[in-house]
Amino acid sequence: MSSKHFFLFLLFFLYIFGSDSFADLQFKQSKDISDDTDDLRGIFIKPDGTRVYVTSDDATPTVIEYSLNVPFDISTASKTSQTNLLVSGGAAMDKPHAIEFKPDGKVMYVIHSNSGSVGVEQFNLTTAWDTQTLSYDTSLSISDDVQIRALAFKSDGTRVYIAQRDHGKVKQFDLPTPWDLSSATNKVESNSFSGEENNLRNIQFSSDGTFMYLGGNGGDDINRYKLPIAWDISTITHETTFSISAQTGEMRGFKFTANFTKLYVTGDDGSSSDDNVIYEYDLDCAGTITCLDASANSDVKAIIEANVDTAKRIIKNNTLPIFHRTEWLRRHKNKDNLSNLNAEIDFSNQKIENITNALNIFKKEKDRTYNSDDWFEWSEGRISFGKKDTNGASSRNIHSYGFSIGADKIKKRDRDSMYGYVFQYTNDNVDIGSEGTNLNTDSYGLALYETKLRDDQFFTDSVIGFNLLHIDHQRVTYGNTLKGDREGQQIYGSINFGKRLVEEEINYNPGIKLDLGYTKLKAFREKTTLGNALTDSLIYKEQNIKTALATIGLLFDTTNQQEEKTTNHHGRLEYVADFSPSSNAEFYYVNNQSTNYEYKSNNKSSHNYRIGYGFDITSISGWSIVTNFERFGASGKGYVNELYLLLGYVPIDDTEYAMILDNDKASLTYKKNLNGFDIKMSSNYNFIGEIPDYGANLEISNKF
């Protein structure tokens, strides 16, 4: 890289771094079932959305079962059965209300209310989810209540909750035998909720028991309450109310889906007492009725931080192979080792954030005079995995791999200079939290580099590169999977100045390095997998990520030449300052674009150190091994350990190997000159063809 190009590069980066409510329920549709019942009451929807159950109090109390041709689409409901609830052994109910099922579908529970008989009936189903196979099992009698309407269970079946109609209270019973009402004990009664609703019709809890929902026809609305202690109704506060009076004139029951992305309400349209309707609503945000502050969501924060970390990690993984290459060239200048193949393995976790292993294959050292037209090929691969925990954001598990393929040559006019290019691919996969949130990033890049020695003392390494990014984004909340594709571009550069001091026993390389990067992530929107629902979907605005690190340090190496092998020891001691600016991310809900949220990611550590030691061993037989251990410590953020293990072999003179990959075919060739004769063995393979193709050839030739 010429001085002119360098100053243009520097000016470019200086320019980069110097420039600087609530949503609601959405009514979707309704289903009039007046032909099936004149007195519609409670409702339950099967977790997979293929069946709906309602209770009715016509001439006889019944449960009506509907099949949904399209899951969760109430407009596709068709009646499959209507079963009498007055079975042998059961109570003489005349007003069935709320209906619930055990998660396996083999037990059904129905609220009953009759003069002198108030409680909950428990039925067994011979065939799961088939109400035509029900039989009476037991009941929970509530003798001190005249009117009860609502019913709910703790997610593990160890508690049951019943709500009174007129007094606006909820009763809580423990079930020592889960899902068995006959074991009910230890009754606890809440305070009155009549201030929000005086005619309760149903009750439901979030899956973790931290929210409770009460609805009734006093105001035809649904109220959300916060439980500081999960599943404990003695500590509860009212949060918000949402009215559905625009659709129904008299709510009789409601039920959220298991993932809280939809709501179904039974009632009438207010025009006639004979209208019995099921209403379907979409929730803008799962389980909340009204959307919470998106910037406080731990997964959203982790996604933004992961994007910043991934941008830095890709730049690091793209520059390290190049500096591995230039450092090796300096240590082994004028040696026949310019073509090599490397593989790096990178480990990281919270305590040891990064342990890196590398496998390099290179040629044994041999003095050689190079031609300026010679190109020398090299490559390096990488596999990494680890874990990172942060305050306020979800934990992250990291898995990535990648490879670099490069070529360089000696300059014609300056035999102490080499320049080259490298193509790089990286896949970076980050699992966030425990619900299935994930970022999968593919990076495709090209970099140019140059290394130069002046008077065998001063050296300069320079790199400039460009990457294209594609991010497969997946966020899971309340069981709802939100996906999106995000594109990005990345430009980065690094320049390293140093001096190589050659001594009799040890060589020193003091130097200073500057790393700069700029990443632009395009705007994108999440799309739900739940049909056309937009529940919890966010739109992320364009995000710019700037990185800047300065390093000052000392590298050293020494060579011990023996008859059968050469040993080279090397190490480093460096101080790294990270002065990357914070990265701001802005986003908003698809269903409420008037409220803008913002989160600032600032994970940098200003003061860092890097120390390392390693050695190279090259034998006369062609076998080579290189080891290197490094520690990268970050102020207040722990440390990183890196371990490189480099193994290699170069065949003896006059021996050639070649491997070619061409789409679905591969070939391997071995050629050796023996006493003037060329002995060539080759094989070829067809991996994908319908008819397997494997072949081998042996050729012996000579020129006369």
XYZ file of C-alpha atoms in Angstrom:
704
model
C 0.000 0.000 0.000
C 1.525 3.281 -1.149
C 1.707 6.345 1.113
C -0.890 8.015 -1.086
C -3.297 5.124 -0.652
C -2.660 5.037 3.053
C -3.489 8.711 3.543
C -6.682 8.296 1.489
C -7.558 5.326 3.674
C -6.881 7.301 6.852
C -8.902 10.313 5.692
C -11.824 8.032 4.910
C -11.884 6.613 8.408
C -11.431 9.996 10.006
C -14.511 11.144 8.121
C -16.465 8.117 9.369
C -15.565 8.616 12.989
C -15.890 12.396 12.960
C -19.422 12.484 11.475
C -21.897 12.081 13.643
C -47.700 4.085 24.144
C -49.006 1.439 23.930
C -50.561 -0.752 21.217
C -53.934 -2.462 21.403
C -55.907 -5.592 20.699
C -56.932 -5.773 17.071
C -60.409 -7.121 16.295
C -60.103 -9.564 13.400
C -63.398 -11.380 12.813
C -66.356 -13.136 14.425
C -68.392 -16.328 14.120
C -72.149 -16.339 14.779
C -73.230 -19.675 16.292
C -76.820 -18.681 17.141
C -78.073 -21.695 15.180
C -76.244 -23.958 17.647
C -77.167 -22.306 20.960
C -79.359 -19.618 22.462
C -77.313 -19.226 25.605
C -73.559 -19.141 24.838
C -71.219 -18.935 27.857
C -67.610 -20.106 28.441
C -64.934 -20.838 25.819
C -61.710 -22.848 25.506
C -59.390 -23.288 22.510
C -57.161 -26.335 22.068
C -53.449 -25.367 22.264
C -52.829 -26.310 18.621
C -55.795 -24.194 17.478
C -57.661 -27.032 15.768
C -60.669 -27.202 18.148
C -62.864 -24.788 20.090
C -65.141 -25.703 22.995
C -68.011 -23.599 24.365
C -70.534 -24.170 27.145
C -74.227 -23.605 26.605
C -77.265 -23.374 28.878
C -80.142 -24.078 26.540
C -82.808 -26.458 27.761
C -79.937 -28.680 28.921
C -76.414 -27.669 29.972
C -74.029 -28.834 27.238
C -70.544 -28.481 25.833
C -70.330 -27.818 22.077
C -67.214 -28.840 20.169
C -66.074 -27.173 16.916
C -63.338 -28.168 14.481
C -61.245 -25.417 12.838
C -60.145 -26.239 9.302
C -57.504 -23.500 9.601
C -55.934 -23.487 13.094
C -56.905 -20.449 15.197
C -59.159 -19.105 12.407
C -62.599 -18.903 14.008
C -64.301 -18.263 10.655
C -63.476 -21.856 9.624
C -65.193 -23.415 12.674
C -67.695 -26.220 12.038
C -69.716 -27.990 14.717
C -68.655 -31.581 15.400
C -70.619 -32.509 18.560
C -72.827 -31.276 21.418
C -72.615 -33.266 24.651
C -74.962 -33.244 27.669
C -73.158 -32.331 30.927
C -75.858 -33.890 33.121
C -74.177 -37.281 33.407
C -74.564 -39.881 36.126
C -72.991 -38.778 39.394
C -72.630 -35.138 38.399
C -74.240 -32.071 39.909
C -77.649 -30.818 38.839
C -76.137 -27.803 37.091
C -78.193 -25.408 35.058
C -75.641 -22.657 34.373
C -72.312 -23.950 33.019
C -69.772 -21.208 32.543
C -65.961 -21.315 32.301
C -64.427 -24.449 30.793
C -60.842 -25.736 31.133
C -58.849 -28.833 30.129
C -55.868 -30.659 31.532
C -52.904 -30.176 29.118
C -53.142 -33.772 27.861
C -56.822 -33.311 26.959
C -58.017 -36.244 29.090
C -59.708 -34.235 31.881
C -62.273 -31.433 31.479
C -63.445 -28.937 34.094
C -66.667 -26.878 33.978
C -67.981 -24.206 36.372
C -71.563 -24.914 37.471
C -73.922 -22.680 39.329
C -77.324 -23.711 40.651
C -79.297 -22.888 43.708
C -77.741 -24.921 46.472
C -75.025 -26.361 44.208
C -72.105 -24.168 43.236
C -68.656 -25.441 42.271
C -66.506 -27.042 39.597
C -67.243 -30.366 37.865
C -64.368 -32.651 36.837
C -64.912 -35.039 33.880
C -62.673 -37.761 32.461
C -62.395 -38.165 28.684
C -61.726 -41.674 27.415
C -60.365 -40.196 24.178
C -58.284 -37.061 24.597
C -60.070 -33.877 23.475
C -63.215 -35.802 22.502
C -66.035 -34.483 24.685
C -68.399 -37.210 23.510
C -66.377 -39.670 25.634
C -66.716 -37.733 28.926
C -67.771 -39.246 32.238
C -68.182 -37.647 35.659
C -65.209 -37.989 38.034
C -65.436 -35.592 40.987
C -66.258 -31.998 41.919
C -65.132 -29.109 44.067
C -68.068 -27.641 45.982
C -68.041 -23.925 46.877
C -70.777 -23.740 49.486
C -70.404 -20.066 50.443
C -70.835 -18.724 46.906
C -74.072 -18.212 45.072
C -72.592 -17.118 41.760
C -69.223 -18.150 40.364
C -68.233 -17.692 36.754
C -64.449 -17.931 36.258
C -61.942 -20.779 36.417
C -58.172 -21.133 35.903
C -55.317 -23.485 36.869
C -51.670 -22.983 37.665
C -49.595 -24.262 34.728
C -48.458 -27.361 36.679
C -51.954 -28.123 38.025
C -51.061 -27.586 41.697
C -53.503 -24.681 42.172
C -56.992 -23.790 41.001
C -58.509 -20.295 40.922
C -62.236 -19.461 40.986
C -63.761 -16.012 40.603
C -67.101 -14.779 42.032
C -69.492 -12.850 39.849
C -70.890 -10.101 42.057
C -68.294 -9.729 44.817
C -65.354 -9.405 42.404
C -63.051 -11.718 44.358
C -60.785 -14.629 43.383
C -60.390 -17.749 45.510
C -57.184 -19.781 45.380
C -56.986 -23.492 46.336
C -53.896 -25.700 46.530
C -54.069 -29.112 44.834
C -51.605 -31.509 46.522
C -52.525 -33.966 43.776
C -52.095 -31.949 40.558
C -55.248 -31.542 38.447
C -57.383 -33.406 41.005
C -60.128 -31.178 42.457
C -60.899 -33.659 45.200
C -57.527 -32.831 46.832
C -58.279 -29.086 47.082
C -57.183 -27.421 50.328
C -55.834 -24.202 51.849
C -58.269 -21.635 50.468
C -56.907 -18.076 49.995
C -59.163 -15.160 49.030
C -58.082 -12.022 47.199
C -59.203 -8.478 47.749
C -62.175 -7.258 45.746
C -61.694 -6.236 42.108
C -65.119 -4.631 41.877
C -63.464 -1.252 41.325
C -62.394 -2.504 37.884
C -65.123 -5.086 37.209
C -68.242 -6.007 39.209
C -69.505 -8.863 37.023
C -66.581 -11.230 36.468
C -66.860 -13.765 33.634
C -63.457 -15.403 33.418
C -59.889 -15.440 34.720
C -56.566 -16.406 33.120
C -52.872 -16.272 34.047
C -49.720 -15.838 31.995
C -47.643 -19.005 31.632
C -45.206 -17.854 34.345
C -47.935 -16.677 36.731
C -46.734 -13.061 36.888
C -49.832 -11.598 35.181
C -53.523 -12.207 35.789
C -56.359 -11.269 33.425
C -59.936 -10.666 34.604
C -62.824 -9.903 32.309
C -66.511 -9.258 32.747
C -69.625 -7.709 31.275
C -69.928 -4.927 33.796
C -67.862 -2.833 31.380
C -67.227 -5.466 28.696
C -63.511 -5.178 29.213
C -60.423 -7.153 30.213
C -58.102 -6.047 33.022
C -54.474 -6.995 33.480
C -52.960 -7.338 36.969
C -49.335 -7.742 38.046
C -48.385 -10.444 40.581
C -45.076 -9.566 42.325
C -45.010 -13.140 43.585
C -45.893 -15.549 40.784
C -49.268 -17.287 41.229
C -49.921 -15.504 44.539
C -53.184 -13.495 44.417
C -52.561 -11.956 47.837
C -50.014 -9.561 46.244
C -51.571 -8.104 43.147
C -51.875 -4.680 41.488
C -53.988 -3.434 38.594
C -52.069 -2.317 35.478
C -54.352 -1.629 32.524
C -57.819 -2.101 31.040
C -58.891 -2.765 27.496
C -62.485 -2.440 26.320
C -64.105 -4.755 23.774
C -67.520 -3.102 24.002
C -67.250 -2.024 20.350
C -67.922 -5.643 19.343
C -69.989 -7.255 22.093
C -72.848 -5.963 24.210
C -72.442 -8.660 26.864
C -69.227 -10.601 27.449
C -69.855 -14.111 28.768
C -66.386 -15.604 28.610
C -62.900 -15.161 27.152
C -59.762 -17.188 26.485
C -56.266 -16.305 25.331
C -54.318 -18.820 23.288
C -51.485 -20.621 25.066
C -48.868 -18.266 23.583
C -51.007 -15.164 24.232
C -51.057 -14.030 20.629
C -54.829 -14.293 20.155
C -57.954 -13.677 22.217
C -61.416 -15.224 21.822
C -64.514 -13.756 23.490
C -68.064 -15.116 23.728
C -71.020 -12.752 23.881
C -73.627 -11.075 21.688
C -73.534 -8.055 19.417
C -76.065 -6.104 21.482
C -78.711 -6.084 18.801
C -80.639 -9.063 20.113
C -80.502 -11.463 22.988
C -80.628 -14.268 20.445
C -77.258 -13.385 18.904
C -74.518 -15.708 20.168
C -71.122 -14.828 18.739
C -67.451 -15.815 19.121
C -65.077 -12.871 18.551
C -61.457 -13.267 17.473
C -58.747 -10.683 18.266
C -55.031 -10.398 17.437
C -52.687 -9.094 20.128
C -50.085 -6.559 19.062
C -47.785 -7.884 21.754
C -48.008 -11.371 23.210
C -49.412 -11.667 26.703
C -49.503 -7.978 27.440
C -52.609 -6.629 25.642
C -50.637 -3.385 25.479
C -47.035 -3.515 24.265
C -44.305 -3.068 26.842
C -41.178 -0.963 26.421
C -39.263 -2.852 23.712
C -35.945 -1.341 24.830
C -36.322 -3.103 28.200
C -36.687 -6.554 26.615
C -33.615 -8.626 27.528
C -33.618 -10.533 24.214
C -33.923 -7.338 22.154
C -30.996 -5.811 24.060
C -28.973 -8.992 23.575
C -29.725 -8.945 19.828
C -28.407 -5.390 19.492
C -25.305 -6.166 21.553
C -24.765 -9.368 19.568
C -24.885 -7.422 16.291
C -22.164 -5.089 17.599
C -20.069 -7.985 18.924
C -20.474 -9.910 15.665
C -19.308 -6.902 13.632
C -16.170 -6.620 15.799
C -15.608 -10.389 15.766
C -15.794 -10.627 11.962
C -13.265 -7.798 11.557
C -10.961 -9.462 14.098
C -11.290 -12.854 12.405
C -10.531 -11.299 9.019
C -7.429 -9.343 10.094
C -5.819 -11.995 12.321
C -5.080 -14.454 9.482
C -3.353 -11.683 7.533
C -1.139 -10.680 10.466
C -0.409 -14.334 11.155
C 0.853 -14.425 7.579
C 3.005 -11.261 7.755
C 4.531 -12.168 11.134
C 5.498 -15.569 9.766
C 7.053 -14.005 6.671
C 9.187 -11.690 8.804
C 10.402 -14.476 11.028
C 11.273 -16.677 8.066
C 12.338 -14.146 5.445
C 13.944 -15.669 2.318
C 12.825 -19.188 3.283
C 10.857 -21.642 1.187
C 7.780 -21.385 3.360
C 5.723 -18.845 1.487
C 2.928 -21.225 0.507
C 1.108 -22.631 3.530
C -2.242 -23.874 4.737
C -3.514 -22.918 8.195
C -6.537 -23.939 10.279
C -7.524 -22.072 13.463
C -9.777 -23.316 16.252
C -11.160 -20.679 18.600
C -12.812 -21.348 21.952
C -14.429 -18.816 24.281
C -16.573 -18.746 27.407
C -17.300 -16.454 30.324
C -14.248 -17.350 32.400
C -11.871 -18.040 29.566
C -13.477 -15.920 26.942
C -11.337 -17.188 24.107
C -8.923 -20.071 23.638
C -7.645 -20.294 20.068
C -6.009 -23.294 18.411
C -4.556 -23.230 14.938
C -3.235 -25.866 12.604
C -0.778 -24.614 9.933
C 0.832 -26.596 7.150
C 3.911 -25.019 5.626
C 7.124 -25.969 3.836
C 10.441 -26.640 5.540
C 12.892 -23.775 5.525
C 15.291 -23.604 2.597
C 17.140 -20.620 1.162
C 15.779 -19.638 -2.217
C 15.959 -16.830 -4.715
C 12.441 -15.753 -5.638
C 11.264 -14.379 -8.928
C 9.088 -11.271 -8.882
C 6.442 -13.130 -10.884
C 6.044 -15.865 -8.266
C 2.696 -15.988 -6.452
C 2.588 -17.745 -3.096
C -0.715 -19.180 -1.902
C -1.861 -19.553 1.679
C -5.049 -20.256 3.598
C -6.329 -20.298 7.154
C -9.506 -21.778 8.621
C -11.331 -21.121 11.871
C -13.893 -22.779 14.135
C -15.112 -21.075 17.326
C -17.652 -21.435 20.089
C -18.278 -19.810 23.463
C -20.665 -18.096 25.868
C -21.105 -14.540 27.116
C -23.317 -13.144 29.887
C -24.117 -9.428 30.268
C -26.070 -7.354 32.752
C -29.669 -6.695 31.681
C -29.404 -8.707 28.457
C -29.889 -12.403 27.743
C -26.868 -14.708 27.721
C -25.318 -15.574 24.366
C -23.798 -18.807 23.063
C -21.466 -18.318 20.119
C -20.644 -20.790 17.362
C -18.750 -19.746 14.241
C -16.436 -20.961 11.527
C -14.690 -19.500 8.515
C -11.753 -19.636 6.167
C -9.334 -17.342 4.336
C -7.691 -18.041 0.977
C -4.905 -15.674 -0.049
C -2.004 -15.129 -2.411
C 0.943 -12.745 -2.287
C 4.055 -11.919 -4.296
C 7.287 -9.976 -4.076
C 7.360 -6.496 -5.592
C 9.554 -6.162 -8.666
C 11.263 -2.933 -7.589
C 11.440 -3.643 -3.866
C 12.407 -7.188 -2.956
C 11.810 -6.449 0.741
C 8.108 -5.829 0.047
C 5.257 -8.214 -0.557
C 1.635 -7.519 -1.353
C -1.375 -9.755 -1.741
C -5.077 -10.310 -1.526
C -7.311 -12.658 0.467
C -10.889 -13.884 0.077
C -12.652 -14.575 3.376
C -15.867 -16.266 4.472
C -17.241 -16.346 8.018
C -20.383 -17.832 9.525
C -21.200 -16.445 12.970
C -24.062 -18.076 14.881
C -25.300 -16.641 18.195
C -27.967 -18.331 20.349
C -29.617 -15.797 22.659
C -31.425 -16.684 25.877
C -33.251 -19.997 26.223
C -36.403 -19.540 24.106
C -34.909 -19.979 20.622
C -33.779 -16.436 19.718
C -30.901 -16.629 17.237
C -28.702 -14.557 14.918
C -26.951 -16.317 12.036
C -24.558 -14.089 10.081
C -22.795 -14.926 6.807
C -19.908 -12.678 5.800
C -18.215 -12.611 2.373
C -15.163 -10.392 2.034
C -12.084 -9.386 0.094
C -9.013 -7.761 1.635
C -5.782 -6.280 0.242
C -2.590 -6.210 2.266
C 1.070 -5.261 2.059
C 4.089 -5.913 4.225
C 7.387 -4.085 3.830
C 10.806 -4.280 5.442
C 13.111 -1.262 5.142
C 16.838 -1.831 5.644
C 15.992 -5.049 7.474
C 14.799 -2.951 10.394
C 11.652 -0.906 9.818
C 8.487 -2.633 8.677
C 4.944 -1.666 7.796
C 1.864 -3.922 7.535
C -1.307 -2.490 6.071
C -4.722 -4.039 5.446
C -7.930 -2.751 3.940
C -10.971 -4.953 3.413
C -14.652 -5.012 2.558
C -17.366 -7.461 3.661
C -20.963 -8.138 2.691
C -23.148 -9.348 5.590
C -26.369 -11.330 5.599
C -28.097 -11.881 8.947
C -30.865 -14.439 9.506
C -32.705 -12.909 12.464
C -35.014 -14.941 14.713
C -36.632 -13.771 17.945
C -38.982 -15.936 20.022
C -41.368 -14.415 22.549
C -44.285 -16.165 24.240
C -43.844 -19.025 21.788
C -44.247 -16.667 18.814
C -41.355 -16.866 16.328
C -40.437 -13.601 14.594
C -38.044 -13.757 11.648
C -36.295 -11.309 9.357
C -33.425 -10.989 6.878
C -30.964 -8.173 7.429
C -28.262 -7.020 5.047
C -25.128 -5.082 5.873
C -21.798 -3.811 4.571
C -18.534 -3.528 6.377
C -15.238 -1.810 5.634
C -12.200 -2.109 7.825
C -8.535 -1.314 7.830
C -5.436 -1.840 9.904
C -1.944 -0.412 9.754
C 1.021 -1.650 11.760
C 4.327 0.228 12.132
C 7.352 -1.401 13.720
C 11.079 -1.870 13.776
C 12.868 -5.191 13.609
C 16.030 -5.144 15.721
C 18.249 -8.072 14.796
C 20.567 -9.212 17.570
C 22.878 -12.198 17.849
C 20.614 -14.190 20.160
C 17.224 -12.454 20.079
C 15.308 -10.213 17.691
C 12.911 -7.479 18.829
C 9.904 -5.972 17.030
C 8.534 -2.879 18.808
C 5.494 -1.479 17.034
C 2.208 0.366 17.073
C -1.014 -0.686 15.317
C -4.297 1.056 14.525
C -7.493 -0.883 13.700
C -10.576 0.886 12.335
C -13.899 -0.500 11.163
C -17.268 0.732 10.013
C -20.364 -1.474 9.705
C -23.726 -0.418 8.312
C -26.732 -2.644 9.036
C -29.795 -1.921 6.911
C -33.294 -1.463 8.306
C -35.550 -4.514 8.400
C -38.770 -5.759 9.985
C -39.631 -8.889 11.856
C -42.328 -11.115 10.399
C -44.335 -13.541 12.473
C -44.854 -17.203 11.663
C -48.456 -17.015 12.936
C -50.362 -16.369 9.728
C -50.966 -12.676 9.153
C -50.691 -11.691 12.808
C -48.223 -8.931 13.609
C -47.886 -9.793 17.281
C -44.734 -8.297 18.855
C -43.182 -7.557 15.459
C -40.541 -4.824 15.501
C -39.058 -2.655 12.772
C -35.337 -1.966 13.290
C -33.941 1.200 11.747
C -30.567 1.408 10.038
C -27.707 0.971 12.523
C -24.107 2.159 12.179
C -21.322 0.466 14.151
C -17.862 2.086 14.416
C -14.847 0.323 15.921
C -11.434 1.760 16.764
C -8.506 0.115 18.592
C -4.900 1.234 19.075
C -2.133 -1.186 20.065
C 1.405 -0.529 21.227
C 3.706 -3.389 22.050
C 6.763 -5.536 21.539
C 7.234 -8.797 19.634
C 10.397 -10.883 20.002
C 11.832 -14.052 18.511
C 15.016 -16.111 18.647
C 16.360 -18.931 16.469
C 18.254 -22.070 17.523
C 19.749 -23.900 14.511
C 20.533 -27.608 15.001
C 21.627 -30.365 12.662
C 18.223 -32.036 12.293
C 15.853 -29.186 13.166
C 15.439 -25.461 13.594
C 13.671 -23.988 16.650
C 12.280 -20.471 16.703
C 10.915 -18.941 19.954
C 8.636 -15.900 19.786
C 6.402 -13.848 22.057
C 4.566 -10.537 22.515
C 3.664 -7.926 25.123
C 1.038 -5.346 24.039
C -1.291 -2.685 25.414
C -4.597 -2.211 23.550
C -6.864 0.832 23.879
C -10.448 0.412 22.670
C -11.997 3.785 21.898
C -14.929 2.556 19.806
C -17.909 4.896 20.088
C -21.261 3.606 21.344
C -23.708 2.226 18.813
C -27.317 3.433 18.938
C -30.136 1.178 17.744
C -33.669 2.510 17.131
C -36.783 0.394 16.638
C -40.570 0.437 16.991
C -43.554 -1.899 16.884
C -45.119 -2.608 13.491
C -48.549 -1.988 15.011
C -47.547 1.194 16.808
C -45.063 3.162 14.732
C -45.687 6.397 16.605
C -43.630 5.254 19.611
C -39.883 5.025 18.950
C -37.549 3.012 21.202
C -33.783 3.300 21.523
C -31.006 1.188 23.027
C -27.322 2.122 23.239
C -24.774 -0.682 23.115
C -21.503 0.100 24.858
C -19.524 -3.047 25.643
C -16.049 -1.678 25.057
C -13.230 -1.809 27.558
C -10.800 1.113 27.240
C -7.734 -0.583 28.709
C -6.593 -4.017 27.571
C -3.389 -6.030 27.426
C -2.106 -8.862 25.268
C 0.779 -11.173 26.165
C 1.979 -14.308 24.431
C 4.691 -16.894 23.918
C 5.262 -19.611 21.319
C 7.836 -21.604 19.372
C 8.339 -23.073 15.889
C 10.140 -26.322 15.170
C 11.078 -27.307 11.608
C 12.813 -30.653 10.972
C 14.985 -31.542 8.010
C 12.564 -34.377 7.176
C 9.851 -31.847 6.392
C 7.763 -32.015 9.580
C 6.960 -28.723 11.346
C 5.188 -27.701 14.543
C 4.353 -24.231 15.830
C 2.813 -23.399 19.202
C 1.707 -20.041 20.532
C -0.160 -19.034 23.691
C -1.649 -15.571 24.161
C -3.770 -13.868 26.799
C -5.952 -10.857 26.025
C -7.144 -9.112 29.173
C -9.901 -6.470 29.211
C -10.261 -4.016 32.085
C -13.290 -4.999 34.119
C -14.365 -7.657 31.620
C -12.098 -10.601 32.319
C -9.536 -12.010 29.918
C -9.092 -14.032 26.757
C -6.735 -16.985 26.405
C -5.545 -17.948 22.916
C -3.630 -21.131 22.156
C -2.282 -21.829 18.652
C -1.127 -25.301 17.696
C 0.525 -25.426 14.241
C 1.473 -28.720 12.619
C 2.772 -29.287 9.128
C 4.633 -31.400 6.636
C 6.225 -30.611 3.301
C 7.099 -33.429 0.889
C 10.660 -33.969 -0.261
C 12.053 -32.218 -3.315
C 10.675 -33.124 -6.752
C 7.363 -34.238 -5.250
C 4.087 -32.512 -6.060
C 0.585 -32.785 -4.631
C -2.544 -31.271 -6.129
C -6.196 -31.340 -5.066
C -8.925 -29.851 -7.246
C -12.589 -29.234 -6.342
C -14.878 -28.567 -9.333
C -18.573 -28.366 -8.398
C -19.526 -31.967 -7.556
C -16.222 -33.524 -8.642
C -12.857 -33.853 -6.915
C -9.436 -35.064 -8.026
C -6.198 -35.817 -6.182
C -2.810 -36.028 -7.955
C 0.620 -37.229 -6.729
C 3.685 -36.729 -8.939
C 7.335 -37.664 -8.250
C 10.477 -37.611 -10.309
C 12.537 -40.759 -9.772
C 15.835 -41.109 -11.634
C 14.572 -39.063 -14.564
C 11.184 -40.810 -14.741
C 7.935 -38.990 -13.845
C 5.657 -41.209 -11.771
C 2.119 -39.797 -11.573
C -0.833 -41.250 -9.662
C -4.256 -39.612 -9.846
C -7.789 -40.341 -8.654
C -11.133 -38.704 -9.230
C -14.489 -38.782 -7.426
C -18.050 -37.771 -8.287
C -19.909 -36.999 -5.048
C -23.372 -36.055 -6.226
C -23.990 -37.889 -9.525
C -26.777 -40.445 -9.665
C -24.184 -43.064 -10.650
C -21.106 -42.945 -8.405
C -17.889 -42.310 -10.335
C -14.573 -43.316 -8.809
C -11.374 -43.719 -10.797
C -7.626 -44.057 -10.442
C -4.717 -43.842 -12.918
C -0.987 -44.585 -12.867
C 1.367 -42.954 -15.404
C 5.128 -43.421 -15.916
C 6.883 -41.195 -18.424
C 10.293 -39.882 -19.428
C 11.675 -37.359 -21.872
C 14.358 -38.612 -24.301
